[in-house]
Amino acid sequence: ELFWHFEESFTQFGLVTLHPTKTMIGFAANKRMAYVTRLGKNFVDVTFPFSGPYSDNLCFHKIAQVPGQQQFNHHFRMYSKDDVNDEVMYFMKLAYTSAL
């Protein structure tokens, strides 16, 4: 239920395609913009790759640079539908527009 709510929230910005792999599910517009890396019993872990760190926020519990790259993975854990709040929607829109 949480996964489908997250996917539905992304579709507010436009067409989103899902790319399942062995270890994760990618969300893409023209290119991939977010990854569901873990589906737990009561949570969903999502990673947003950005070209720089967005440290001033309350939604990401971890931000890590990919070694040797100018990519910063921002880790978000969703426990309830309410966790997709205005701040998370801002970063979802930022990821969507950068994937066009």
Short mmCIF file of C-alpha atoms in Angstrom, two decimals:
data_model
loop_
_atom_site.label_atom_id
_atom_site.label_comp_id
_atom_site.label_asym_id
_atom_site.label_seq_id
_atom_site.Cartn_x
_atom_site.Cartn_y
_atom_site.Cartn_z
CA GLU A 1 0.00 0.00 0.00
CA LEU A 2 2.85 2.42 0.84
CA PHE A 3 4.66 1.58 -2.39
CA TRP A 4 1.59 2.31 -4.53
CA HIS A 5 0.96 5.57 -2.67
CA PHE A 6 4.55 6.64 -3.41
CA GLU A 7 4.15 5.71 -7.08
CA GLU A 8 0.84 7.57 -7.31
CA SER A 9 2.43 10.65 -5.74
CA PHE A 10 5.10 10.68 -8.46
CA THR A 11 2.49 10.53 -11.24
CA GLN A 12 1.22 13.97 -10.19
CA PHE A 13 4.17 15.40 -12.14
CA GLY A 14 3.67 13.35 -15.31
CA LEU A 15 4.27 9.94 -16.81
CA VAL A 16 6.36 7.62 -14.63
CA THR A 17 7.59 4.19 -15.63
CA LEU A 18 8.72 1.46 -13.25
CA HIS A 19 11.89 -0.53 -13.92
CA PRO A 20 12.10 -3.58 -11.66
CA THR A 21 15.51 -5.18 -11.21
CA LYS A 22 16.78 -7.99 -9.02
CA THR A 23 17.48 -5.72 -6.04
CA MET A 24 15.35 -2.58 -6.51
CA ILE A 25 12.57 -0.85 -8.43
CA GLY A 26 13.54 2.21 -10.44
CA PHE A 27 11.20 5.13 -11.13
CA ALA A 28 11.89 6.95 -14.39
CA ALA A 29 10.68 9.78 -16.60
CA ASN A 30 13.25 9.94 -19.43
CA LYS A 31 15.91 8.63 -17.06
CA ARG A 32 15.77 7.11 -13.60
CA MET A 33 15.03 9.53 -10.79
CA ALA A 34 14.40 7.40 -7.68
CA TYR A 35 14.84 3.83 -6.50
CA VAL A 36 12.86 1.77 -4.02
CA THR A 37 15.61 -0.26 -2.42
CA ARG A 38 13.64 -2.04 0.27
CA LEU A 39 10.04 -2.98 0.94
CA GLY A 40 9.62 -3.74 4.63
CA LYS A 41 6.58 -4.89 6.57
CA ASN A 42 5.73 -1.35 7.59
CA PHE A 43 8.09 0.86 5.55
CA VAL A 44 9.52 1.61 2.11
CA ASP A 45 13.12 2.76 1.61
CA VAL A 46 13.65 5.16 -1.29
CA THR A 47 16.88 6.61 -2.68
CA PHE A 48 16.97 9.83 -4.69
CA PRO A 49 20.19 10.46 -6.67
CA PHE A 50 21.02 14.16 -6.99
CA SER A 51 24.09 15.94 -8.37
CA GLY A 52 24.67 17.72 -5.07
CA PRO A 53 23.80 17.28 -1.40
CA TYR A 54 20.59 18.81 -0.02
CA SER A 55 21.53 18.84 3.65
CA ASP A 56 18.98 21.36 4.88
CA ASN A 57 15.91 19.12 5.15
CA LEU A 58 13.98 16.92 7.57
CA CYS A 59 13.06 14.06 5.23
CA PHE A 60 16.41 12.40 4.41
CA HIS A 61 18.01 10.35 7.15
CA LYS A 62 21.23 9.84 5.19
CA ILE A 63 23.03 11.62 2.33
CA ALA A 64 26.06 9.88 0.85
CA GLN A 65 28.28 10.67 -2.11
CA VAL A 66 28.87 7.83 -4.56
CA PRO A 67 32.65 7.27 -4.57
CA GLY A 68 34.34 8.73 -7.64
CA GLN A 69 31.16 10.42 -8.88
CA GLN A 70 29.37 13.72 -8.50
CA GLN A 71 26.23 11.89 -7.34
CA PHE A 72 24.75 12.17 -3.87
CA ASN A 73 22.24 9.53 -2.80
CA HIS A 74 19.54 10.87 -0.50
CA HIS A 75 17.87 8.17 1.59
CA PHE A 76 14.22 8.48 2.63
CA ARG A 77 12.23 5.98 4.71
CA MET A 78 8.46 6.07 4.41
CA TYR A 79 6.43 4.65 7.32
CA SER A 80 3.02 6.07 6.44
CA LYS A 81 1.27 7.83 3.57
CA ASP A 82 1.58 11.08 5.53
CA ASP A 83 5.37 10.88 5.21
CA VAL A 84 4.98 12.02 1.59
CA ASN A 85 4.51 15.60 2.76
CA ASP A 86 5.21 18.94 1.06
CA GLU A 87 8.96 18.66 1.64
CA VAL A 88 9.16 15.17 0.13
CA MET A 89 6.95 16.25 -2.77
CA TYR A 90 9.37 19.14 -3.42
CA PHE A 91 12.27 16.68 -3.77
CA MET A 92 10.15 14.29 -5.85
CA LYS A 93 9.35 17.13 -8.25
CA LEU A 94 13.02 18.14 -8.32
CA ALA A 95 13.99 14.56 -9.18
CA TYR A 96 11.25 14.34 -11.82
CA THR A 97 12.22 17.59 -13.58
CA SER A 98 15.92 16.63 -13.55
CA ALA A 99 15.01 13.30 -15.20
CA LEU A 100 13.34 14.94 -18.19
#
